[in-house]
Coordinates of N, CA and C in Angstrom, one line a residue:
X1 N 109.2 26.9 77.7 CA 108.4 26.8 78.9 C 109.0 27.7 80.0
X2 N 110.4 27.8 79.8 CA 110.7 28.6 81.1 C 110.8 29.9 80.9
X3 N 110.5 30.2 79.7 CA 110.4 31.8 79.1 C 108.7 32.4 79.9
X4 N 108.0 31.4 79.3 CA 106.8 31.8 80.1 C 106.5 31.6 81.8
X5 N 107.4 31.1 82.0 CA 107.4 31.1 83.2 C 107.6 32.6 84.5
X6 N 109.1 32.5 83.3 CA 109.8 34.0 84.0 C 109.2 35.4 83.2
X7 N 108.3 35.4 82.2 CA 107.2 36.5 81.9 C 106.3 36.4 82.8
X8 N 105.4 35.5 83.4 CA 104.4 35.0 84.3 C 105.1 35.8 85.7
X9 N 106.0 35.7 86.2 CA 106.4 35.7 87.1 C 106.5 37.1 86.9
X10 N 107.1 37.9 86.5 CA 107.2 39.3 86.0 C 106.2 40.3 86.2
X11 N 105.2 39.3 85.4 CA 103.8 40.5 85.6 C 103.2 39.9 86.8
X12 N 103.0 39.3 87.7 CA 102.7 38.9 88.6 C 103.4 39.7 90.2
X13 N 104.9 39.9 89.7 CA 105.6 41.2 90.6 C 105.0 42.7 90.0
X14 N 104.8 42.3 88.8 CA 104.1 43.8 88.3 C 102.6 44.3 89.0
X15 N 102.3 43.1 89.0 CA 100.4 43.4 89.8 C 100.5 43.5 90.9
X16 N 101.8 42.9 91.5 CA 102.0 43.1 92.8 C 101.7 44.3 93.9
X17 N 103.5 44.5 92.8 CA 103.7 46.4 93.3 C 102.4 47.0 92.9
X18 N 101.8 47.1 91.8 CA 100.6 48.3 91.6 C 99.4 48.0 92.3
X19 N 99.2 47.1 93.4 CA 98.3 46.8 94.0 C 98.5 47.2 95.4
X20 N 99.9 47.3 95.9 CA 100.3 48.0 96.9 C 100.7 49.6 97.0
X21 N 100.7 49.9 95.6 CA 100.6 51.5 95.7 C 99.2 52.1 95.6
X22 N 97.8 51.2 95.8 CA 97.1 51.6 95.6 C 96.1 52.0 97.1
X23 N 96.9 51.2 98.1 CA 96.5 51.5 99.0 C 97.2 52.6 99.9
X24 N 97.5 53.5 98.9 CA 97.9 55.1 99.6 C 97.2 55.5 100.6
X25 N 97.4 56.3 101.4 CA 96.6 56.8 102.3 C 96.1 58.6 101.6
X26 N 95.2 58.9 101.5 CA 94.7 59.6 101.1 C 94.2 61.6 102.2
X27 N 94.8 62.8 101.4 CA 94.7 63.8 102.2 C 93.5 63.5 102.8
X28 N 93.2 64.0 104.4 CA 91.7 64.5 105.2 C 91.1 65.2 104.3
X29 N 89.6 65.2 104.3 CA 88.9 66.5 104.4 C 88.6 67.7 104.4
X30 N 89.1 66.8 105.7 CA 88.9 68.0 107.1 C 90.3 68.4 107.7
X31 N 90.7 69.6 107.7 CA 91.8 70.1 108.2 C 91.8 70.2 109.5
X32 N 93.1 70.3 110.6 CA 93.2 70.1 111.8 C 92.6 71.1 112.3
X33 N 93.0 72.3 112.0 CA 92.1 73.4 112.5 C 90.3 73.5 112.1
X34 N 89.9 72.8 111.1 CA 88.7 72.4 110.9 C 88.4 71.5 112.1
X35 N 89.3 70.7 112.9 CA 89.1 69.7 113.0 C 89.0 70.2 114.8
X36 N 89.7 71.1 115.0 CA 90.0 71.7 116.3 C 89.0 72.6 116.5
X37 N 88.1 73.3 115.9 CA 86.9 74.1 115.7 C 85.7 73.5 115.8
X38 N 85.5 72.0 115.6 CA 85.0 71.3 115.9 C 84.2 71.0 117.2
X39 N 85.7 70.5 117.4 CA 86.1 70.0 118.5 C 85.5 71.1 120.3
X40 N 86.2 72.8 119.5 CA 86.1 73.6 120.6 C 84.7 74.0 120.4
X41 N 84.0 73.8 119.3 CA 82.4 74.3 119.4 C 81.7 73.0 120.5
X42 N 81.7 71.9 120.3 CA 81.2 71.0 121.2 C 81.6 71.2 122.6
X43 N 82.5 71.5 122.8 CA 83.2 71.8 124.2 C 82.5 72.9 124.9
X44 N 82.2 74.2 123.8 CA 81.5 75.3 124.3 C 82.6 76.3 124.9
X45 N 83.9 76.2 124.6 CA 84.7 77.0 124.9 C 85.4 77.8 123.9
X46 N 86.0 79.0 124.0 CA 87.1 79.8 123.2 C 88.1 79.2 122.9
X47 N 88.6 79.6 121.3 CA 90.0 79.0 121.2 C 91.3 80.0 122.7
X48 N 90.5 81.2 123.1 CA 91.6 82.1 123.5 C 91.9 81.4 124.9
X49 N 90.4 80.4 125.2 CA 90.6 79.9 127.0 C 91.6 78.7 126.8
X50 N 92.1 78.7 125.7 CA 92.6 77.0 125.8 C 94.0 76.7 125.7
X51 N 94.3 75.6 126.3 CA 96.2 75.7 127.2 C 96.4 74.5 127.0
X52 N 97.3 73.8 126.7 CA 97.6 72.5 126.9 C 97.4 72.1 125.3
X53 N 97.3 72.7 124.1 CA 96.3 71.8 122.8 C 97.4 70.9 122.3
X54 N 96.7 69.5 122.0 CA 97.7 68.7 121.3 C 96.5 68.5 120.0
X55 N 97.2 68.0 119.0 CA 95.6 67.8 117.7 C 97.1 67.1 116.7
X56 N 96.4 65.5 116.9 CA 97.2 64.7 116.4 C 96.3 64.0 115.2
X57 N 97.1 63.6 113.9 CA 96.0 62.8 112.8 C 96.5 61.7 113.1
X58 N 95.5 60.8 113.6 CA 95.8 59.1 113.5 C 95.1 58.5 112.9
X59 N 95.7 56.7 113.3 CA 94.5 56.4 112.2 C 93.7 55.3 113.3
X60 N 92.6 54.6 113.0 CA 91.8 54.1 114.4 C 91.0 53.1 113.6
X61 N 91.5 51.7 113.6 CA 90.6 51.0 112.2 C 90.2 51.4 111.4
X62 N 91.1 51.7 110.8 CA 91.6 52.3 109.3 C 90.8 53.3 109.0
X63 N 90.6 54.1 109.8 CA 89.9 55.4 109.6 C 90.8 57.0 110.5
X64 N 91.4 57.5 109.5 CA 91.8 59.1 109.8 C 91.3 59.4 110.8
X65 N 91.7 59.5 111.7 CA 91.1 60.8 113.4 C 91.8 61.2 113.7
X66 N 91.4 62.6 114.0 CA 91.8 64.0 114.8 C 92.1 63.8 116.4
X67 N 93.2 63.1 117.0 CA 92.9 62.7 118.2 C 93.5 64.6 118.9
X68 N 92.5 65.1 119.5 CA 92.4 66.4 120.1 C 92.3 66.6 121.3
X69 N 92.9 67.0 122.8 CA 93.2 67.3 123.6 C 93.8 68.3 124.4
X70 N 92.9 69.3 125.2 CA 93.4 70.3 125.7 C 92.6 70.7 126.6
X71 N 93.0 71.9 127.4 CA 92.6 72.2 128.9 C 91.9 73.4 128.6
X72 N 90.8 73.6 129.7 CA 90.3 75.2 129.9 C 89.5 75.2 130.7
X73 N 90.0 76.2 131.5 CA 89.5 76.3 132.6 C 89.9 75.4 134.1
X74 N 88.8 74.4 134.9 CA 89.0 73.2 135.4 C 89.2 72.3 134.7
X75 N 89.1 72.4 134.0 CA 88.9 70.7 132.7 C 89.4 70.7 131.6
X76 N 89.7 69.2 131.8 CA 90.6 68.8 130.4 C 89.9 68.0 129.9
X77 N 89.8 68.3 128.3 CA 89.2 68.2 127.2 C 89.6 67.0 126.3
X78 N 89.0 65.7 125.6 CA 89.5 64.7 124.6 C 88.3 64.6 123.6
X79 N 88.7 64.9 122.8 CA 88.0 64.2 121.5 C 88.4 64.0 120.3
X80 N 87.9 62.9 119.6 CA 88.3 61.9 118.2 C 87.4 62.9 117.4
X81 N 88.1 63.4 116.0 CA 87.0 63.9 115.1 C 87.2 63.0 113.7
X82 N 86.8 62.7 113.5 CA 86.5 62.0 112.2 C 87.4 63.2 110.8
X83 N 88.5 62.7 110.5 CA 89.0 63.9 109.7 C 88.0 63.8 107.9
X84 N 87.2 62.7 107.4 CA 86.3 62.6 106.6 C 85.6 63.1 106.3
X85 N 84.6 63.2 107.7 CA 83.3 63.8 107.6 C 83.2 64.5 108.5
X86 N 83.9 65.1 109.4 CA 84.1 66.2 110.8 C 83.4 65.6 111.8
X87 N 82.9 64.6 111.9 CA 82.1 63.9 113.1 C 83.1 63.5 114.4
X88 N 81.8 63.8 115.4 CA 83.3 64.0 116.5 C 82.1 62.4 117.1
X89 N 83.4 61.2 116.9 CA 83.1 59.9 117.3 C 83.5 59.5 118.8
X90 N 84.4 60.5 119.4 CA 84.5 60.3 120.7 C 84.8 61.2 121.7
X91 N 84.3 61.5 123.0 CA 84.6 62.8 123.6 C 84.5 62.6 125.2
X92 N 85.3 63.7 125.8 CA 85.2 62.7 126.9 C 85.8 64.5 127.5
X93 N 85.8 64.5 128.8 CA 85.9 65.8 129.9 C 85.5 65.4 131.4
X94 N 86.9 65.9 132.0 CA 87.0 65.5 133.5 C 87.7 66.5 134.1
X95 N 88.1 66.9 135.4 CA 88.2 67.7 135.8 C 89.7 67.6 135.9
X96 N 90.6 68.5 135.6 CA 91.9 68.9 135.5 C 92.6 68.7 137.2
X97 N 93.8 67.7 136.9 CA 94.2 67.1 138.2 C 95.4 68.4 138.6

């Protein structure tokens, strides 16, 4: 009885681990620079006007985003792009203090 116990127990650390390696996080899609080109075509500006770029991959309820920020011109520039499917889920522009 206690043999099957400590095999029970065994494969049950075994299903363990392989159930937590399965929730790997997986490469983007969409590359940062995909993801920055995006980003500057919505904006309507040149990559050559732009000063200040940060282009971070995070994650935002369990979903990969491109959190992207930078300046041109008067204005400074935010947007989330979906590193998945390139969709830009949030975007925002206000005038540079």
């Amino acid at each position: 009885m206690k043999r099957i116990a400590i095999i029970l127990t065994a494969l049950l650390l075994v299903l363990t681990f392989a159930a937590c390696g399965s929730g790997e996080a997986k490469a983007p899609k969409i590359s940062a620079e995909e993801a920055l080109n995006i980003a500057l075509n919505e904006a309507g500006v040149t990559p050559e006007s732009v000063r200040n770029l940060e282009n971070r991959l995070e994650r935002e309820n369990g979903v990969a985003v491109y959190e992207i920020d930078f300046k041109s011109g008067i204005l400074e520039y935010s947007y989330d792009v979906n590193a998945e499917t390139g969709a830009v889920t949030e975007s925002d522009r206000e005038i540079d203090d």
